[in-house]
Amino acid sequence: MIFSAYPQDKMLIGQLSDRLVVRENFDKNGDFLNKQTFKAGKLKEANGYYEIEVVTELFDENGASTDKYTTTYRCKPDESSIMVMAFPFSKPKSKETEINTVSKNFKELYDLANLENVELEMSFDSGLLNFFGSNSKIKIYDRVLESNGNGKTIKSRINIKAYAIGIRIKQLDYVASEKLTSKNLLSFQKFTEKDGSYFTMTYK
């Protein structure tokens, strides 16, 4: 059974809907730095958009809570996979964040039968991501699918260029590994930077 056998929009947004996601951050030596938890509510459809309310809680290296806030993410149905890719990098401490793109065919990101390179431009109405500017260009390439009896793993490289007022303010490169269950739901992601520091996303 391949991923494209499912309704694309519902499955992609379902990667987040009604799930607990834990992000853990590590330095280049593999030492734990801190973590964030994201409790996502159920998917809602309103005025032609998908919406998910997410409660974010931040914890320090000792596990003590340092902050907590709620954000509503919005996207158009045909851009639902953008939500999935933007989510690991997001830290928008705002009431609402709308994610938009000018790219085409991005919904094919998790079509496991056709893992092509993807280039897209993303914008965020809040502009409050942890390192993104209000606009970013993302390239996902060298994508390889590996399968085993317990599920599938997508390995890829990601280049992110962040812009503010038209000026590039940051560039990041990651090696990514994404694990999916036998039902093609995300269960784990790892994003490693050039210096060896990394963060993981565990979907429960």
PDB file of C-alpha atoms in Angstrom:
ATOM      1  CA  MET A   1       0.000   0.000   0.000  1.00  0.00           C
ATOM      2  CA  ILE A   2       1.489   3.337  -0.996  1.00  0.00           C
ATOM      3  CA  PHE A   3       0.848   6.673   0.604  1.00  0.00           C
ATOM      4  CA  SER A   4      -0.887   8.144  -2.420  1.00  0.00           C
ATOM      5  CA  ALA A   5      -3.645   5.578  -1.982  1.00  0.00           C
ATOM      6  CA  TYR A   6      -4.979   7.758   0.840  1.00  0.00           C
ATOM      7  CA  PRO A   7      -6.710  11.116   0.402  1.00  0.00           C
ATOM      8  CA  GLN A   8      -3.668  13.360   0.336  1.00  0.00           C
ATOM      9  CA  ASP A   9      -4.990  16.368   2.237  1.00  0.00           C
ATOM     10  CA  LYS A  10      -6.582  14.406   5.058  1.00  0.00           C
ATOM     11  CA  MET A  11      -3.550  12.195   5.611  1.00  0.00           C
ATOM     12  CA  LEU A  12      -1.008  15.008   5.505  1.00  0.00           C
ATOM     13  CA  ILE A  13      -2.807  17.234   7.955  1.00  0.00           C
ATOM     14  CA  GLY A  14      -3.495  14.100   9.993  1.00  0.00           C
ATOM     15  CA  GLN A  15       0.201  13.946  10.766  1.00  0.00           C
ATOM     16  CA  LEU A  16      -0.513  16.648  13.340  1.00  0.00           C
ATOM     17  CA  SER A  17      -4.208  16.393  14.162  1.00  0.00           C
ATOM     18  CA  ASP A  18      -5.012  15.251  17.707  1.00  0.00           C
ATOM     19  CA  ARG A  19      -1.427  14.180  18.460  1.00  0.00           C
ATOM     20  CA  LEU A  20       1.255  14.993  21.014  1.00  0.00           C
ATOM     21  CA  VAL A  21       4.582  15.967  19.435  1.00  0.00           C
ATOM     22  CA  VAL A  22       7.819  16.251  21.424  1.00  0.00           C
ATOM     23  CA  ARG A  23      10.811  18.179  20.100  1.00  0.00           C
ATOM     24  CA  GLU A  24      14.162  17.556  21.819  1.00  0.00           C
ATOM     25  CA  ASN A  25      17.255  19.655  21.052  1.00  0.00           C
ATOM     26  CA  PHE A  26      20.869  18.450  21.287  1.00  0.00           C
ATOM     27  CA  ASP A  27      24.260  20.097  20.797  1.00  0.00           C
ATOM     28  CA  LYS A  28      27.033  18.815  18.504  1.00  0.00           C
ATOM     29  CA  ASN A  29      28.252  16.465  21.233  1.00  0.00           C
ATOM     30  CA  GLY A  30      24.826  14.901  21.588  1.00  0.00           C
ATOM     31  CA  ASP A  31      24.163  16.534  24.942  1.00  0.00           C
ATOM     32  CA  PHE A  32      20.535  17.361  25.686  1.00  0.00           C
ATOM     33  CA  LEU A  33      19.712  21.088  25.665  1.00  0.00           C
ATOM     34  CA  ASN A  34      15.963  21.472  26.131  1.00  0.00           C
ATOM     35  CA  LYS A  35      12.633  20.366  24.729  1.00  0.00           C
ATOM     36  CA  GLN A  36       9.233  21.567  23.606  1.00  0.00           C
ATOM     37  CA  THR A  37       5.926  19.713  23.592  1.00  0.00           C
ATOM     38  CA  PHE A  38       3.098  20.420  21.164  1.00  0.00           C
ATOM     39  CA  LYS A  39      -0.427  19.180  21.957  1.00  0.00           C
ATOM     40  CA  ALA A  40      -2.422  19.484  18.761  1.00  0.00           C
ATOM     41  CA  GLY A  41      -6.195  19.509  18.768  1.00  0.00           C
ATOM     42  CA  LYS A  42      -8.455  17.997  16.158  1.00  0.00           C
ATOM     43  CA  LEU A  43      -8.450  19.263  12.602  1.00  0.00           C
ATOM     44  CA  LYS A  44     -11.136  21.834  11.826  1.00  0.00           C
ATOM     45  CA  GLU A  45     -12.312  23.144   8.478  1.00  0.00           C
ATOM     46  CA  ALA A  46     -13.495  26.759   8.367  1.00  0.00           C
ATOM     47  CA  ASN A  47     -13.955  29.238   5.529  1.00  0.00           C
ATOM     48  CA  GLY A  48     -11.963  27.134   3.080  1.00  0.00           C
ATOM     49  CA  TYR A  49      -9.022  26.616   5.462  1.00  0.00           C
ATOM     50  CA  TYR A  50      -7.703  23.853   7.677  1.00  0.00           C
ATOM     51  CA  GLU A  51      -7.087  24.932  11.269  1.00  0.00           C
ATOM     52  CA  ILE A  52      -5.339  23.214  14.169  1.00  0.00           C
ATOM     53  CA  GLU A  53      -4.975  24.655  17.654  1.00  0.00           C
ATOM     54  CA  VAL A  54      -1.657  23.741  19.249  1.00  0.00           C
ATOM     55  CA  VAL A  55      -0.659  24.184  22.905  1.00  0.00           C
ATOM     56  CA  THR A  56       3.122  24.623  23.110  1.00  0.00           C
ATOM     57  CA  GLU A  57       5.076  24.174  26.332  1.00  0.00           C
ATOM     58  CA  LEU A  58       8.793  24.868  26.691  1.00  0.00           C
ATOM     59  CA  PHE A  59      11.110  23.041  29.103  1.00  0.00           C
ATOM     60  CA  ASP A  60      14.723  23.696  30.117  1.00  0.00           C
ATOM     61  CA  GLU A  61      17.564  21.157  30.390  1.00  0.00           C
ATOM     62  CA  ASN A  62      16.281  20.082  33.827  1.00  0.00           C
ATOM     63  CA  GLY A  63      12.749  19.440  32.623  1.00  0.00           C
ATOM     64  CA  ALA A  64      11.278  22.535  34.280  1.00  0.00           C
ATOM     65  CA  SER A  65       8.544  24.341  32.343  1.00  0.00           C
ATOM     66  CA  THR A  66       9.586  27.841  31.239  1.00  0.00           C
ATOM     67  CA  ASP A  67       6.690  28.971  29.044  1.00  0.00           C
ATOM     68  CA  LYS A  68       3.350  27.861  27.632  1.00  0.00           C
ATOM     69  CA  TYR A  69       1.141  29.330  24.933  1.00  0.00           C
ATOM     70  CA  THR A  70      -1.501  28.435  22.351  1.00  0.00           C
ATOM     71  CA  THR A  71      -1.307  29.026  18.597  1.00  0.00           C
ATOM     72  CA  THR A  72      -3.833  28.329  15.852  1.00  0.00           C
ATOM     73  CA  TYR A  73      -2.182  27.218  12.593  1.00  0.00           C
ATOM     74  CA  ARG A  74      -4.067  27.828   9.364  1.00  0.00           C
ATOM     75  CA  CYS A  75      -3.416  26.668   5.803  1.00  0.00           C
ATOM     76  CA  LYS A  76      -5.313  26.024   2.606  1.00  0.00           C
ATOM     77  CA  PRO A  77      -6.248  22.381   1.944  1.00  0.00           C
ATOM     78  CA  ASP A  78      -3.918  22.042  -1.055  1.00  0.00           C
ATOM     79  CA  GLU A  79      -1.047  23.357   1.083  1.00  0.00           C
ATOM     80  CA  SER A  80      -1.568  20.951   3.966  1.00  0.00           C
ATOM     81  CA  SER A  81       1.821  19.280   3.618  1.00  0.00           C
ATOM     82  CA  ILE A  82       3.481  22.659   4.078  1.00  0.00           C
ATOM     83  CA  MET A  83       2.095  22.583   7.583  1.00  0.00           C
ATOM     84  CA  VAL A  84       3.838  19.245   8.116  1.00  0.00           C
ATOM     85  CA  MET A  85       7.214  20.559   6.922  1.00  0.00           C
ATOM     86  CA  ALA A  86       6.994  23.950   8.655  1.00  0.00           C
ATOM     87  CA  PHE A  87       5.889  22.524  11.971  1.00  0.00           C
ATOM     88  CA  PRO A  88       9.257  21.074  13.121  1.00  0.00           C
ATOM     89  CA  PHE A  89      10.888  24.488  12.726  1.00  0.00           C
ATOM     90  CA  SER A  90       8.103  26.668  14.090  1.00  0.00           C
ATOM     91  CA  LYS A  91       8.014  28.559  17.344  1.00  0.00           C
ATOM     92  CA  PRO A  92       5.384  31.199  16.691  1.00  0.00           C
ATOM     93  CA  LYS A  93       4.362  32.777  19.982  1.00  0.00           C
ATOM     94  CA  SER A  94       1.303  34.370  18.493  1.00  0.00           C
ATOM     95  CA  LYS A  95      -2.394  33.663  18.602  1.00  0.00           C
ATOM     96  CA  GLU A  96      -2.666  32.729  14.931  1.00  0.00           C
ATOM     97  CA  THR A  97      -0.161  31.808  12.259  1.00  0.00           C
ATOM     98  CA  GLU A  98      -1.135  31.370   8.631  1.00  0.00           C
ATOM     99  CA  ILE A  99       1.267  29.453   6.405  1.00  0.00           C
ATOM    100  CA  ASN A 100       1.244  30.156   2.661  1.00  0.00           C
ATOM    101  CA  THR A 101       3.306  29.166  -0.359  1.00  0.00           C
ATOM    102  CA  VAL A 102       3.698  30.178  -3.988  1.00  0.00           C
ATOM    103  CA  SER A 103       5.083  26.763  -4.931  1.00  0.00           C
ATOM    104  CA  LYS A 104       3.217  24.189  -6.975  1.00  0.00           C
ATOM    105  CA  ASN A 105       2.635  20.478  -6.355  1.00  0.00           C
ATOM    106  CA  PHE A 106       4.002  20.598  -2.828  1.00  0.00           C
ATOM    107  CA  LYS A 107       1.244  18.247  -1.708  1.00  0.00           C
ATOM    108  CA  GLU A 108       3.289  15.488  -3.341  1.00  0.00           C
ATOM    109  CA  LEU A 109       5.965  15.766  -0.635  1.00  0.00           C
ATOM    110  CA  TYR A 110       4.838  12.544   1.043  1.00  0.00           C
ATOM    111  CA  ASP A 111       3.862  10.670  -2.113  1.00  0.00           C
ATOM    112  CA  LEU A 112       6.156   7.722  -1.407  1.00  0.00           C
ATOM    113  CA  ALA A 113       5.888   6.431  -4.958  1.00  0.00           C
ATOM    114  CA  ASN A 114       7.324   9.661  -6.362  1.00  0.00           C
ATOM    115  CA  LEU A 115       9.975  11.234  -4.113  1.00  0.00           C
ATOM    116  CA  GLU A 116      11.186  14.072  -6.288  1.00  0.00           C
ATOM    117  CA  ASN A 117      13.173  17.142  -5.260  1.00  0.00           C
ATOM    118  CA  VAL A 118      10.985  19.936  -3.898  1.00  0.00           C
ATOM    119  CA  GLU A 119      11.597  23.678  -3.959  1.00  0.00           C
ATOM    120  CA  LEU A 120       9.166  26.084  -2.364  1.00  0.00           C
ATOM    121  CA  GLU A 121       8.767  29.559  -0.982  1.00  0.00           C
ATOM    122  CA  MET A 122       6.920  29.916   2.293  1.00  0.00           C
ATOM    123  CA  SER A 123       5.503  32.935   4.080  1.00  0.00           C
ATOM    124  CA  PHE A 124       4.149  33.269   7.600  1.00  0.00           C
ATOM    125  CA  ASP A 125       1.768  36.033   8.494  1.00  0.00           C
ATOM    126  CA  SER A 126       3.174  36.302  12.026  1.00  0.00           C
ATOM    127  CA  GLY A 127       6.833  36.229  11.012  1.00  0.00           C
ATOM    128  CA  LEU A 128       7.559  34.770  14.434  1.00  0.00           C
ATOM    129  CA  LEU A 129       9.407  31.553  13.716  1.00  0.00           C
ATOM    130  CA  ASN A 130      12.484  30.757  15.744  1.00  0.00           C
ATOM    131  CA  PHE A 131      14.944  31.498  12.938  1.00  0.00           C
ATOM    132  CA  PHE A 132      12.857  32.138   9.840  1.00  0.00           C
ATOM    133  CA  GLY A 133      12.212  35.579   8.538  1.00  0.00           C
ATOM    134  CA  SER A 134       8.761  36.346   7.234  1.00  0.00           C
ATOM    135  CA  ASN A 135       9.674  34.593   3.967  1.00  0.00           C
ATOM    136  CA  SER A 136      11.791  31.505   3.412  1.00  0.00           C
ATOM    137  CA  LYS A 137      12.977  29.402   0.499  1.00  0.00           C
ATOM    138  CA  ILE A 138      13.281  25.693   1.146  1.00  0.00           C
ATOM    139  CA  LYS A 139      14.851  23.013  -1.038  1.00  0.00           C
ATOM    140  CA  ILE A 140      14.380  19.330  -0.190  1.00  0.00           C
ATOM    141  CA  TYR A 141      16.584  17.050  -2.289  1.00  0.00           C
ATOM    142  CA  ASP A 142      18.516  13.741  -2.506  1.00  0.00           C
ATOM    143  CA  ARG A 143      15.397  11.998  -1.222  1.00  0.00           C
ATOM    144  CA  VAL A 144      15.591   8.236  -0.671  1.00  0.00           C
ATOM    145  CA  LEU A 145      12.927   5.844   0.634  1.00  0.00           C
ATOM    146  CA  GLU A 146      13.920   2.849   2.739  1.00  0.00           C
ATOM    147  CA  SER A 147      11.410   0.185   3.799  1.00  0.00           C
ATOM    148  CA  ASN A 148      11.376  -2.510   6.461  1.00  0.00           C
ATOM    149  CA  GLY A 149       8.777  -4.659   8.163  1.00  0.00           C
ATOM    150  CA  ASN A 150       7.876  -1.971  10.692  1.00  0.00           C
ATOM    151  CA  GLY A 151       7.424   0.978   8.344  1.00  0.00           C
ATOM    152  CA  LYS A 152       9.349   3.303   6.065  1.00  0.00           C
ATOM    153  CA  THR A 153      12.101   5.901   6.367  1.00  0.00           C
ATOM    154  CA  ILE A 154      12.621   8.920   4.098  1.00  0.00           C
ATOM    155  CA  LYS A 155      16.159  10.303   4.073  1.00  0.00           C
ATOM    156  CA  SER A 156      16.828  13.675   2.490  1.00  0.00           C
ATOM    157  CA  ARG A 157      18.756  16.927   2.609  1.00  0.00           C
ATOM    158  CA  ILE A 158      17.151  20.281   3.340  1.00  0.00           C
ATOM    159  CA  ASN A 159      18.429  23.770   2.562  1.00  0.00           C
ATOM    160  CA  ILE A 160      16.628  26.724   4.142  1.00  0.00           C
ATOM    161  CA  LYS A 161      17.236  30.366   3.285  1.00  0.00           C
ATOM    162  CA  ALA A 162      15.402  32.859   5.479  1.00  0.00           C
ATOM    163  CA  TYR A 163      14.640  36.410   4.365  1.00  0.00           C
ATOM    164  CA  ALA A 164      13.472  39.566   6.112  1.00  0.00           C
ATOM    165  CA  ILE A 165      12.617  42.682   4.097  1.00  0.00           C
ATOM    166  CA  GLY A 166      14.049  40.946   1.024  1.00  0.00           C
ATOM    167  CA  ILE A 167      17.469  40.392   2.612  1.00  0.00           C
ATOM    168  CA  ARG A 168      18.747  36.907   3.390  1.00  0.00           C
ATOM    169  CA  ILE A 169      19.352  36.747   7.119  1.00  0.00           C
ATOM    170  CA  LYS A 170      20.212  33.094   7.592  1.00  0.00           C
ATOM    171  CA  GLN A 171      20.932  29.856   5.761  1.00  0.00           C
ATOM    172  CA  LEU A 172      20.722  26.406   7.278  1.00  0.00           C
ATOM    173  CA  ASP A 173      21.442  22.939   5.917  1.00  0.00           C
ATOM    174  CA  TYR A 174      20.065  19.752   7.414  1.00  0.00           C
ATOM    175  CA  VAL A 175      20.312  16.029   6.843  1.00  0.00           C
ATOM    176  CA  ALA A 176      16.837  14.711   7.589  1.00  0.00           C
ATOM    177  CA  SER A 177      15.510  11.282   8.495  1.00  0.00           C
ATOM    178  CA  GLU A 178      11.734  10.781   8.732  1.00  0.00           C
ATOM    179  CA  LYS A 179      10.189   7.552   9.964  1.00  0.00           C
ATOM    180  CA  LEU A 180       6.627   6.565   9.089  1.00  0.00           C
ATOM    181  CA  THR A 181       4.490   3.802  10.549  1.00  0.00           C
ATOM    182  CA  SER A 182       2.979   0.976   8.525  1.00  0.00           C
ATOM    183  CA  LYS A 183      -0.067   3.260   8.183  1.00  0.00           C
ATOM    184  CA  ASN A 184       2.167   6.030   6.762  1.00  0.00           C
ATOM    185  CA  LEU A 185       1.835   8.371   9.732  1.00  0.00           C
ATOM    186  CA  LEU A 186       4.925  10.222  10.883  1.00  0.00           C
ATOM    187  CA  SER A 187       6.387   8.708  14.040  1.00  0.00           C
ATOM    188  CA  PHE A 188       9.843  10.318  14.239  1.00  0.00           C
ATOM    189  CA  GLN A 189      12.000  12.957  12.530  1.00  0.00           C
ATOM    190  CA  LYS A 190      15.647  13.885  13.034  1.00  0.00           C
ATOM    191  CA  PHE A 191      17.198  17.039  11.572  1.00  0.00           C
ATOM    192  CA  THR A 192      20.998  17.290  11.798  1.00  0.00           C
ATOM    193  CA  GLU A 193      22.995  20.450  11.037  1.00  0.00           C
ATOM    194  CA  LYS A 194      26.486  20.597   9.545  1.00  0.00           C
ATOM    195  CA  ASP A 195      28.146  21.028  12.945  1.00  0.00           C
ATOM    196  CA  GLY A 196      26.501  17.856  14.255  1.00  0.00           C
ATOM    197  CA  SER A 197      23.886  19.546  16.433  1.00  0.00           C
ATOM    198  CA  TYR A 198      20.392  18.194  15.880  1.00  0.00           C
ATOM    199  CA  PHE A 199      16.816  18.060  17.037  1.00  0.00           C
ATOM    200  CA  THR A 200      14.254  15.273  16.977  1.00  0.00           C
ATOM    201  CA  MET A 201      10.466  15.273  16.636  1.00  0.00           C
ATOM    202  CA  THR A 202       8.548  12.338  18.161  1.00  0.00           C
ATOM    203  CA  TYR A 203       4.886  11.974  17.190  1.00  0.00           C
ATOM    204  CA  LYS A 204       2.643  10.168  19.696  1.00  0.00           C
TER     205      LYS A 204
END
